[in-house]
Coordinates of C-alpha atoms and ligand atoms in Angstrom, one line a residue:
M1 CA 9.0 18.6 -9.3
D2 CA 5.2 18.0 -9.2
K3 CA 3.4 20.7 -7.3
I4 CA 0.0 21.9 -6.3
I5 CA -0.6 25.7 -6.4
I6 CA -3.5 27.2 -4.4
R7 CA -4.6 30.8 -4.2
G8 CA -6.6 31.2 -1.1
G9 CA -9.7 33.1 -0.2
R10 CA -12.5 31.3 -2.1
R11 CA -15.6 30.0 -0.3
L12 CA -16.3 26.4 -1.4
S13 CA -19.8 25.2 -2.4
G14 CA -21.4 22.4 -4.4
N15 CA -21.2 18.7 -4.4
V16 CA -18.3 16.3 -4.3
R17 CA -18.4 12.4 -4.3
V18 CA -16.0 10.4 -2.2
H19 CA -14.2 7.3 -3.6
G20 CA -14.0 3.9 -2.1
A21 CA -11.9 3.7 1.1
K22 CA -8.1 3.2 0.8
N23 CA -7.9 1.6 4.2
A24 CA -10.7 -0.9 3.3
V25 CA -9.6 -1.8 -0.2
L26 CA -6.0 -2.7 0.7
P27 CA -6.8 -5.5 3.2
I28 CA -9.6 -6.6 0.8
I29 CA -7.2 -7.0 -2.0
A30 CA -4.8 -8.9 0.3
A31 CA -7.7 -11.2 1.4
S32 CA -8.5 -12.0 -2.2
I33 CA -5.6 -14.4 -2.3
L34 CA -7.4 -16.7 0.1
A35 CA -9.7 -17.8 -2.8
E36 CA -8.8 -21.2 -4.2
D37 CA -11.9 -21.3 -6.3
G38 CA -13.3 -18.7 -8.6
A39 CA -12.4 -15.0 -9.0
S40 CA -13.3 -11.9 -7.0
T41 CA -15.0 -8.8 -8.5
I42 CA -14.4 -5.8 -6.3
H43 CA -16.3 -2.6 -7.0
E44 CA -15.6 1.0 -5.9
V45 CA -11.8 0.5 -6.0
P46 CA -10.1 3.9 -6.1
G47 CA -7.3 4.4 -8.6
L48 CA -4.7 5.2 -5.9
D49 CA -1.0 4.7 -5.9
D50 CA -1.4 2.4 -2.9
V51 CA -3.9 0.2 -4.8
Y52 CA -1.4 -0.1 -7.7
A53 CA 1.3 -1.0 -5.2
I54 CA -0.6 -3.8 -3.5
S55 CA -1.7 -5.1 -6.9
E56 CA 2.0 -5.4 -7.8
V57 CA 2.7 -7.4 -4.7
I58 CA -0.2 -9.7 -5.5
K59 CA 0.9 -10.1 -9.1
A60 CA 4.4 -11.2 -7.9
L61 CA 2.6 -14.1 -6.1
N62 CA 1.3 -15.2 -9.5
V63 CA -2.2 -14.0 -8.9
E64 CA -4.1 -12.6 -11.9
I65 CA -5.3 -9.0 -11.3
T66 CA -6.9 -6.5 -13.7
Y67 CA -8.2 -3.1 -13.0
D68 CA -10.7 -1.0 -15.0
D69 CA -10.0 2.5 -13.8
Q70 CA -13.0 3.9 -15.6
K71 CA -15.5 1.6 -13.9
E72 CA -13.2 1.3 -10.8
I73 CA -13.6 -2.5 -10.8
L74 CA -10.8 -4.8 -9.8
L75 CA -10.8 -8.5 -10.8
V76 CA -8.6 -10.9 -8.8
N77 CA -8.1 -14.5 -9.7
A78 CA -5.9 -16.2 -7.1
Q79 CA -6.4 -19.8 -8.2
G80 CA -2.8 -19.9 -9.5
L81 CA -1.2 -18.5 -6.3
S82 CA 2.2 -20.1 -6.2
A83 CA 4.9 -17.8 -4.8
V84 CA 5.1 -16.9 -1.1
E85 CA 7.6 -14.0 -1.2
A86 CA 6.5 -10.3 -1.4
P87 CA 8.9 -8.1 -3.4
Y88 CA 11.0 -5.6 -1.4
E89 CA 10.5 -2.8 -3.9
W90 CA 6.7 -2.7 -3.3
V91 CA 6.6 -3.5 0.4
R92 CA 9.1 -0.7 0.9
K93 CA 6.7 1.7 -0.8
M94 CA 3.7 0.7 1.2
R95 CA 3.4 -0.8 4.7
A96 CA 0.0 -2.3 4.1
S97 CA 1.6 -4.9 1.8
F98 CA 2.4 -6.7 5.0
L99 CA -1.2 -7.7 5.1
V100 CA -0.5 -10.5 2.6
M101 CA 1.3 -12.4 5.4
G102 CA -1.9 -13.7 7.1
P103 CA -3.6 -14.9 3.8
L104 CA -0.3 -16.5 2.6
L105 CA 0.2 -18.4 5.8
A106 CA -3.3 -19.6 5.8
R107 CA -3.3 -20.8 2.2
K108 CA 0.4 -21.8 1.5
G109 CA 1.7 -22.4 5.0
Q110 CA 4.5 -20.0 4.5
A111 CA 5.3 -16.4 3.8
K112 CA 8.4 -14.3 3.3
I113 CA 7.9 -10.6 3.6
P114 CA 10.5 -7.8 3.9
L115 CA 10.2 -6.0 7.3
P116 CA 8.0 -3.0 6.5
G117 CA 10.0 -0.8 8.9
G118 CA 9.0 2.5 10.4
C119 CA 7.8 5.5 8.6
A120 CA 7.6 9.3 9.0
I121 CA 4.6 9.2 11.4
G122 CA 6.1 6.7 13.9
S123 CA 7.9 3.4 14.4
R124 CA 4.8 1.3 13.5
G125 CA 5.5 -2.0 15.1
I126 CA 4.3 -5.4 13.8
D127 CA 4.7 -7.4 17.1
Q128 CA 1.0 -7.9 17.5
H129 CA 0.6 -9.4 14.0
L130 CA 3.5 -11.8 14.7
K131 CA 2.2 -12.6 18.2
G132 CA -1.1 -13.6 16.6
F133 CA 0.5 -15.9 14.0
E134 CA 2.7 -17.5 16.6
A135 CA -0.2 -18.2 18.9
M136 CA -1.8 -20.0 15.9
G137 CA 1.1 -22.3 15.6
A138 CA 3.4 -20.5 13.1
K139 CA 7.1 -20.3 13.5
V140 CA 8.4 -16.8 12.9
E141 CA 12.0 -15.9 12.1
I142 CA 13.5 -12.6 11.3
G143 CA 16.7 -12.2 9.4
Q144 CA 18.4 -10.3 6.5
G145 CA 15.6 -7.8 6.5
Y146 CA 12.9 -10.4 6.0
I147 CA 10.2 -12.0 8.2
F148 CA 9.8 -15.7 7.4
A149 CA 6.8 -17.4 8.8
S150 CA 5.8 -21.0 8.3
V151 CA 3.4 -23.6 9.7
A152 CA 3.3 -27.4 9.3
G153 CA -0.2 -28.2 8.2
R154 CA -3.0 -25.7 9.0
L155 CA -2.9 -22.8 11.4
K156 CA -4.8 -23.6 14.7
G157 CA -7.5 -21.4 16.0
T158 CA -6.9 -19.9 19.5
K159 CA -7.7 -16.9 21.7
I160 CA -5.5 -13.9 21.0
Y161 CA -5.6 -10.8 23.2
L162 CA -4.1 -7.7 21.4
D163 CA -2.0 -5.4 23.6
L164 CA -3.5 -2.5 21.6
P165 CA -6.4 -2.5 19.1
S166 CA -4.1 -2.5 16.1
V167 CA -6.1 -2.2 12.8
G168 CA -3.5 -4.1 10.7
A169 CA -3.0 -6.9 13.3
T170 CA -6.7 -7.4 13.6
E171 CA -7.0 -7.6 9.8
N172 CA -4.0 -9.9 9.3
I173 CA -5.1 -12.3 12.1
M174 CA -8.7 -12.3 10.8
M175 CA -7.6 -13.3 7.4
A176 CA -5.2 -16.0 8.7
A177 CA -7.9 -17.4 11.0
S178 CA -10.5 -17.6 8.2
M179 CA -8.8 -20.8 7.0
A180 CA -7.3 -22.0 10.3
E181 CA -8.5 -25.2 12.1
G182 CA -11.1 -24.4 14.7
M183 CA -12.2 -21.2 16.3
T184 CA -10.0 -18.0 16.8
V185 CA -11.1 -15.3 19.1
I186 CA -9.5 -11.9 18.8
E187 CA -9.9 -9.8 22.0
N188 CA -9.2 -6.1 22.2
A189 CA -9.7 -6.1 18.4
A190 CA -9.8 -2.9 16.4
Q191 CA -13.4 -1.7 15.6
E192 CA -12.9 0.5 12.6
P193 CA -15.5 0.4 9.8
E194 CA -12.8 -1.0 7.5
I195 CA -12.6 -4.1 9.8
V196 CA -16.3 -4.6 9.3
D197 CA -15.9 -4.2 5.5
L198 CA -13.1 -6.8 5.5
A199 CA -15.2 -9.2 7.6
N200 CA -18.2 -8.8 5.1
Y201 CA -15.9 -9.6 2.2
L202 CA -14.3 -12.6 4.0
N203 CA -17.8 -13.9 4.8
A204 CA -18.9 -13.5 1.1
M205 CA -15.8 -15.6 0.3
G206 CA -17.1 -18.4 2.5
A207 CA -15.4 -17.5 5.9
R208 CA -17.3 -17.4 9.2
V209 CA -16.4 -14.1 10.9
R210 CA -18.7 -12.8 13.7
G211 CA -18.4 -9.7 15.9
A212 CA -16.4 -7.4 13.6
G213 CA -17.0 -3.8 14.7
T214 CA -16.9 -4.8 18.4
D215 CA -13.8 -5.5 20.5
T216 CA -14.2 -9.3 20.3
I217 CA -14.1 -11.0 16.9
R218 CA -14.8 -14.8 16.5
I219 CA -13.6 -16.6 13.4
E220 CA -14.5 -20.2 12.8
G221 CA -12.0 -21.5 10.3
V222 CA -13.1 -23.1 7.0
E223 CA -11.2 -25.4 4.7
R224 CA -11.6 -23.6 1.4
M225 CA -12.6 -20.1 0.3
H226 CA -13.8 -18.8 -3.0
G227 CA -13.9 -15.6 -5.0
A228 CA -16.8 -13.1 -4.2
V229 CA -18.4 -9.9 -5.4
H230 CA -17.9 -6.9 -3.1
S231 CA -18.3 -3.2 -3.0
V232 CA -15.8 -1.2 -0.9
I233 CA -17.2 1.2 1.6
P234 CA -16.8 5.0 1.0
D235 CA -13.6 6.6 2.3
R236 CA -14.5 8.3 5.6
I237 CA -11.2 10.1 5.8
E238 CA -11.6 11.6 2.3
A239 CA -15.2 12.5 3.3
G240 CA -13.9 14.1 6.5
T241 CA -11.3 16.1 4.6
F242 CA -14.0 17.6 2.4
M243 CA -16.1 18.3 5.5
V244 CA -13.2 20.4 6.8
A245 CA -12.8 22.0 3.4
A246 CA -16.4 23.3 3.6
A247 CA -16.0 24.5 7.2
I248 CA -12.6 26.1 6.8
T249 CA -13.8 28.2 3.9
R250 CA -17.1 28.9 5.6
G251 CA -18.7 27.3 2.6
D252 CA -21.6 24.9 1.9
V253 CA -20.7 21.5 0.5
T254 CA -22.6 18.2 0.2
I255 CA -20.3 15.2 0.4
E256 CA -22.0 12.5 -1.6
N257 CA -21.5 8.9 -0.8
A258 CA -20.3 9.7 2.8
I259 CA -21.7 7.5 5.6
I260 CA -22.4 9.8 8.6
D261 CA -22.2 6.8 11.1
H262 CA -18.6 6.3 10.1
L263 CA -17.9 10.0 10.7
K264 CA -19.3 10.4 14.2
P265 CA -16.2 11.8 16.0
A266 CA -15.4 14.3 13.2
V267 CA -19.1 15.4 13.0
A268 CA -19.3 15.8 16.8
K269 CA -16.1 18.0 16.8
L270 CA -17.3 20.2 13.9
R271 CA -20.7 20.7 15.6
E272 CA -18.9 21.6 18.8
M273 CA -17.1 24.3 16.9
G274 CA -20.5 25.6 15.6
V275 CA -20.4 24.1 12.1
E276 CA -23.7 22.8 10.7
V277 CA -23.6 19.2 9.7
E278 CA -26.7 17.4 8.4
E279 CA -27.3 14.0 7.0
V280 CA -28.9 14.2 3.5
E281 CA -30.2 11.5 1.3
N282 CA -27.0 10.8 -0.6
G283 CA -24.4 11.9 2.0
V284 CA -23.6 14.7 4.4
R285 CA -24.0 18.4 4.0
V286 CA -21.7 20.8 5.8
C287 CA -22.3 24.5 6.0
C288 CA -20.8 27.2 8.1
E289 CA -22.0 30.7 8.5
N290 CA -21.6 31.5 12.2
P291 CA -18.5 32.5 14.1
L292 CA -16.7 29.3 15.4
K293 CA -15.5 28.2 18.8
T294 CA -12.2 26.6 19.7
I295 CA -12.1 22.8 20.5
D296 CA -9.8 20.2 22.0
V297 CA -9.2 16.9 20.2
K298 CA -7.6 13.7 21.3
T299 CA -6.9 11.0 18.7
L300 CA -7.8 7.4 19.7
P301 CA -8.6 4.1 18.1
H302 CA -12.2 3.9 16.7
P303 CA -14.8 4.9 17.8
G304 CA -12.5 7.7 19.1
F305 CA -11.3 10.6 17.0
P306 CA -9.2 9.2 14.0
T307 CA -5.5 10.1 13.8
D308 CA -6.0 10.2 10.0
M309 CA -8.1 13.4 10.5
Q310 CA -5.8 15.1 13.0
A311 CA -3.7 17.2 10.6
Q312 CA -6.9 18.3 8.7
F313 CA -8.5 19.4 12.0
M314 CA -5.3 21.3 12.9
A315 CA -5.8 23.3 9.7
M316 CA -9.4 23.9 10.7
M317 CA -8.2 25.2 14.1
L318 CA -6.0 27.8 12.4
S319 CA -9.2 29.5 11.1
V320 CA -10.8 29.9 14.6
P321 CA -9.6 32.7 16.9
G322 CA -8.3 31.4 20.3
T323 CA -6.3 28.4 21.3
S324 CA -7.4 24.8 20.4
L325 CA -5.6 21.7 21.6
I326 CA -4.7 18.5 19.8
T327 CA -3.3 15.4 21.6
E328 CA -2.0 12.6 19.3
T329 CA -2.0 9.3 21.1
V330 CA -1.9 6.8 18.2
F331 CA 1.4 7.7 16.5
E332 CA 4.4 9.1 18.3
N333 CA 5.5 11.4 15.5
R334 CA 2.5 12.8 13.7
F335 CA 3.0 16.5 14.0
M336 CA 5.3 17.1 11.1
H337 CA 2.8 19.3 9.4
V338 CA 3.3 21.9 12.2
D339 CA 6.6 23.1 10.8
E340 CA 4.9 23.5 7.4
F341 CA 1.9 25.4 8.9
K342 CA 4.5 27.7 10.6
R343 CA 5.8 28.6 7.1
M344 CA 2.3 30.0 6.5
G345 CA 2.6 32.2 9.6
S346 CA 0.6 30.0 12.0
V347 CA 1.3 30.0 15.8
I348 CA 1.5 26.5 17.1
K349 CA 3.4 25.2 20.1
I350 CA 4.1 21.5 20.7
E351 CA 4.6 20.0 24.2
G352 CA 5.1 16.3 24.1
R353 CA 2.1 14.7 22.4
T354 CA 0.0 17.9 22.5
S355 CA -0.1 20.8 20.1
F356 CA -1.5 24.2 21.2
V357 CA -2.9 25.8 18.1
T358 CA -3.5 29.6 18.2
G359 CA -6.1 30.3 15.5
G360 CA -7.3 33.5 13.8
T361 CA -3.8 34.8 13.0
R362 CA -3.0 36.1 9.5
L363 CA -1.9 33.2 7.2
T364 CA 0.1 33.8 4.1
G365 CA 0.8 31.4 1.2
A366 CA 4.2 29.8 1.2
K367 CA 6.2 27.0 -0.3
V368 CA 5.5 23.9 1.8
K369 CA 5.9 20.1 1.4
A370 CA 3.6 17.2 2.2
T371 CA 5.4 15.2 4.9
D372 CA 2.9 12.4 4.9
L373 CA -0.5 11.7 3.3
R374 CA -2.8 13.5 5.7
A375 CA -0.3 16.3 6.3
G376 CA -0.5 16.9 2.5
A377 CA -4.3 17.1 2.6
A378 CA -4.1 19.5 5.5
L379 CA -1.7 21.8 3.6
I380 CA -4.3 22.0 0.8
L381 CA -6.9 22.9 3.4
A382 CA -4.7 25.6 5.0
G383 CA -3.8 26.9 1.5
L384 CA -7.5 27.6 0.9
I385 CA -7.5 30.3 3.7
C386 CA -4.0 31.7 3.1
E387 CA -3.6 35.1 1.6
G388 CA -1.7 34.7 -1.7
E389 CA -0.2 31.6 -3.2
T390 CA 0.7 28.3 -1.6
E391 CA 2.9 25.8 -3.4
I392 CA 2.9 22.2 -2.1
T393 CA 5.5 19.6 -3.2
E394 CA 6.2 16.0 -2.3
L395 CA 2.8 15.1 -3.8
H396 CA 3.5 11.3 -3.9
H397 CA 2.2 11.3 -0.3
I398 CA -1.1 12.8 -1.4
D399 CA -1.4 10.4 -4.4
R400 CA -1.3 7.4 -2.1
G401 CA -4.7 8.3 -0.7
Y402 CA -6.7 10.8 -2.7
V403 CA -8.0 10.3 -6.3
R404 CA -8.2 13.5 -8.4
I405 CA -8.1 15.7 -5.4
V406 CA -7.2 18.8 -7.3
E407 CA -10.1 18.4 -9.8
K408 CA -12.5 17.8 -6.8
F409 CA -11.4 21.0 -5.1
K410 CA -11.6 22.9 -8.4
A411 CA -15.2 21.8 -9.0
L412 CA -16.1 23.2 -5.6
G413 CA -14.7 26.6 -6.6
A414 CA -11.2 26.5 -5.2
D415 CA -8.4 28.3 -7.1
I416 CA -6.1 25.3 -7.3
E417 CA -4.0 23.6 -10.0
R418 CA -1.5 20.9 -10.3
H419 CA 1.7 21.1 -12.3
N420 CA 3.3 17.8 -13.1
T421 CA 6.9 17.5 -14.2
P422 CA 7.7 14.5 -16.4
V423 CA 10.1 12.3 -14.6
V424 CA 13.6 13.5 -15.1
Q425 CA 15.4 10.7 -16.8
L426 CA 19.1 10.2 -16.3
V427 CA 21.0 8.2 -19.0
K428 CA 24.6 7.2 -19.0
D429 CA 26.6 8.1 -22.1
E430 CA 29.6 6.2 -23.2
S431 CA 31.9 8.1 -20.8
E432 CA 29.5 7.1 -18.0
S433 CA 28.6 10.8 -17.3
E434 CA 24.9 11.4 -16.5
A435 CA 22.8 13.6 -18.8
V436 CA 19.4 15.0 -18.2
V437 CA 17.1 14.0 -21.0
S438 CA 13.8 15.7 -20.1
S439 CA 12.7 18.2 -17.5
T440 CA 10.0 20.1 -19.2
E441 CA 7.2 21.3 -16.9
A442 CA 3.6 20.6 -17.9
S443 CA 0.5 22.0 -16.4
L444 CA -2.3 19.4 -16.0
A445 CA -5.2 21.0 -14.1
Ligands
LIG501 C1 -3.8 0.8 5.6 C2 -4.4 1.2 6.9 O1 -5.5 0.8 7.3 N1 -3.8 2.2 7.6 C3 -4.4 2.7 8.8 C4 -4.1 1.7 9.9 O2 -2.7 1.6 10.0 P1 -2.1 0.4 10.9 O3 -2.9 -0.8 10.7 O4 -0.6 0.4 10.6 O5 -2.3 1.0 12.3 P2 -2.3 0.2 13.7 O6 -3.7 0.3 14.3 O7 -1.7 -1.1 13.5 O8 -1.3 1.1 14.6 C5 -1.6 1.9 15.6 C6 -0.5 2.0 16.6 O9 -0.2 0.7 17.1 C7 1.2 0.4 17.0 N2 1.3 -1.0 16.8 C8 0.6 -1.6 15.8 C9 0.8 -2.9 15.5 C10 1.7 -3.7 16.2 O10 1.9 -4.9 16.0 N3 2.4 -3.1 17.2 C11 2.3 -1.7 17.5 O11 2.9 -1.2 18.4 C12 1.7 1.3 15.9 O12 3.1 1.6 16.0 C13 0.8 2.5 16.0 O13 1.4 3.4 16.9 O14 -4.6 2.3 11.2 C14 -4.1 3.5 11.6 C15 -4.7 3.9 12.9 O15 -6.0 4.2 12.8 C16 -4.3 4.6 10.5 O16 -3.7 5.7 10.8 C17 -3.9 4.1 9.1 O17 -4.3 5.0 8.1
LIG502 C1 -1.4 6.6 7.8 C2 -2.2 6.3 6.7 O1 -2.1 5.2 5.9 P1 -1.0 4.1 5.9 O2 -1.3 3.2 7.1 O3 -1.3 3.3 4.7 O4 0.3 4.7 6.0 C3 -3.4 7.2 6.4 O5 -4.2 6.7 5.6 O6 -3.4 8.3 6.9

């Protein structure tokens, strides 16, 4: 079993550089299949498990894709796009694979995608995506675990009001509309920086998208799109995670490549606690020397406080004496880290969608598991201030969204290491009994 071991008590200092954003690169890779002419060159592509997963989905559509993990450059040539079915084994691993539906419908007039289903943090509906495609003239059928969408001729531009500003629905509809006939207007659109990054990429590919970053996006459809060169924006959630790491250890860390404008809600809340945050030439510096104050946080769609920073801020609250509150409004089940924090001795009470976090209590290292991606990051943060040793398992969640996280924390002075166990291989002998071939444990970091 892979695990991260942390011995708490070190103050972090130094510089760390954040990678390209997971939530920007996934729709950008999906959008690449819109290009009938030329190839795309995408820079600042993080070597994440999610990037590998969506690349496998694209490959199954007969798109050429190559990744240079040293240079972090991805080349996508979608001229040969021929298949329209996304493979179950990859969509099952990563919900964002559903983002190929919009581009497939626009370019091939049909798409067959396994239902992405719910996941640990909530039910995660796709009704707004489907509502958008139907409004544009697509016929959508659901059966045998698949969604099949098709349109005779081109999709038609129209006005679509989203019931909620869904990030994925805004992206999927934007991509579909880029090659639809006429003008599409998305109202109550999501406004996240990743939406703006996708719009910039689509425009570089020949699309005409205006208004991304506001709640109304206008897309005038074009007949053909081509490959483009693009650099993915820095990951604001990874940046926010390291900002909390600096604050929770009362350290002094410069997060290079972070864009402070993308981090406004997290910066505001850290400052409200008494943490010093300043914009520096190449990023953001966070230092913390004074006693901190409790805060209340409510997650909301951008520009509100991001749900993807909620667990990390709960870890932060554990370090501040008094009671802080977190209300989670975006996902209905995103407090699974609370039970893990409790193993460390924390005092947290959940009432409906609100957690009451009593900070300043003694925290001790424990065996805990990452229940989702950001919960995993939050456990590392809490481990940094626990007495003794914390052991975190279920690391596949963390690997979806953080590149070399252990090495980055180590470089800042954390006492942290990762132990990887080679996959235990089960083979069947002639009598059909299963035998364990390998289970040796190796230490990597
Ligand atoms: C790959 C990616 O970019 N993931 C991010 C994206 O996820 P994702 O795009 O899945 O998030 P959405 O904004 O779509 O979902 C937000 C809420 O809306 C609901 N909903 C959404 C669509 C729909 O058709 N119907 C519906 O009811 C969801 O169940 C959820 O409760 O935005 C989330 C909210 O900031 C982030 O936590 C994720 O990290
Ligand atoms: C919830 C997240 O991602 P995804 O939508 O890919 O599950 C996340 O990045 O925290």
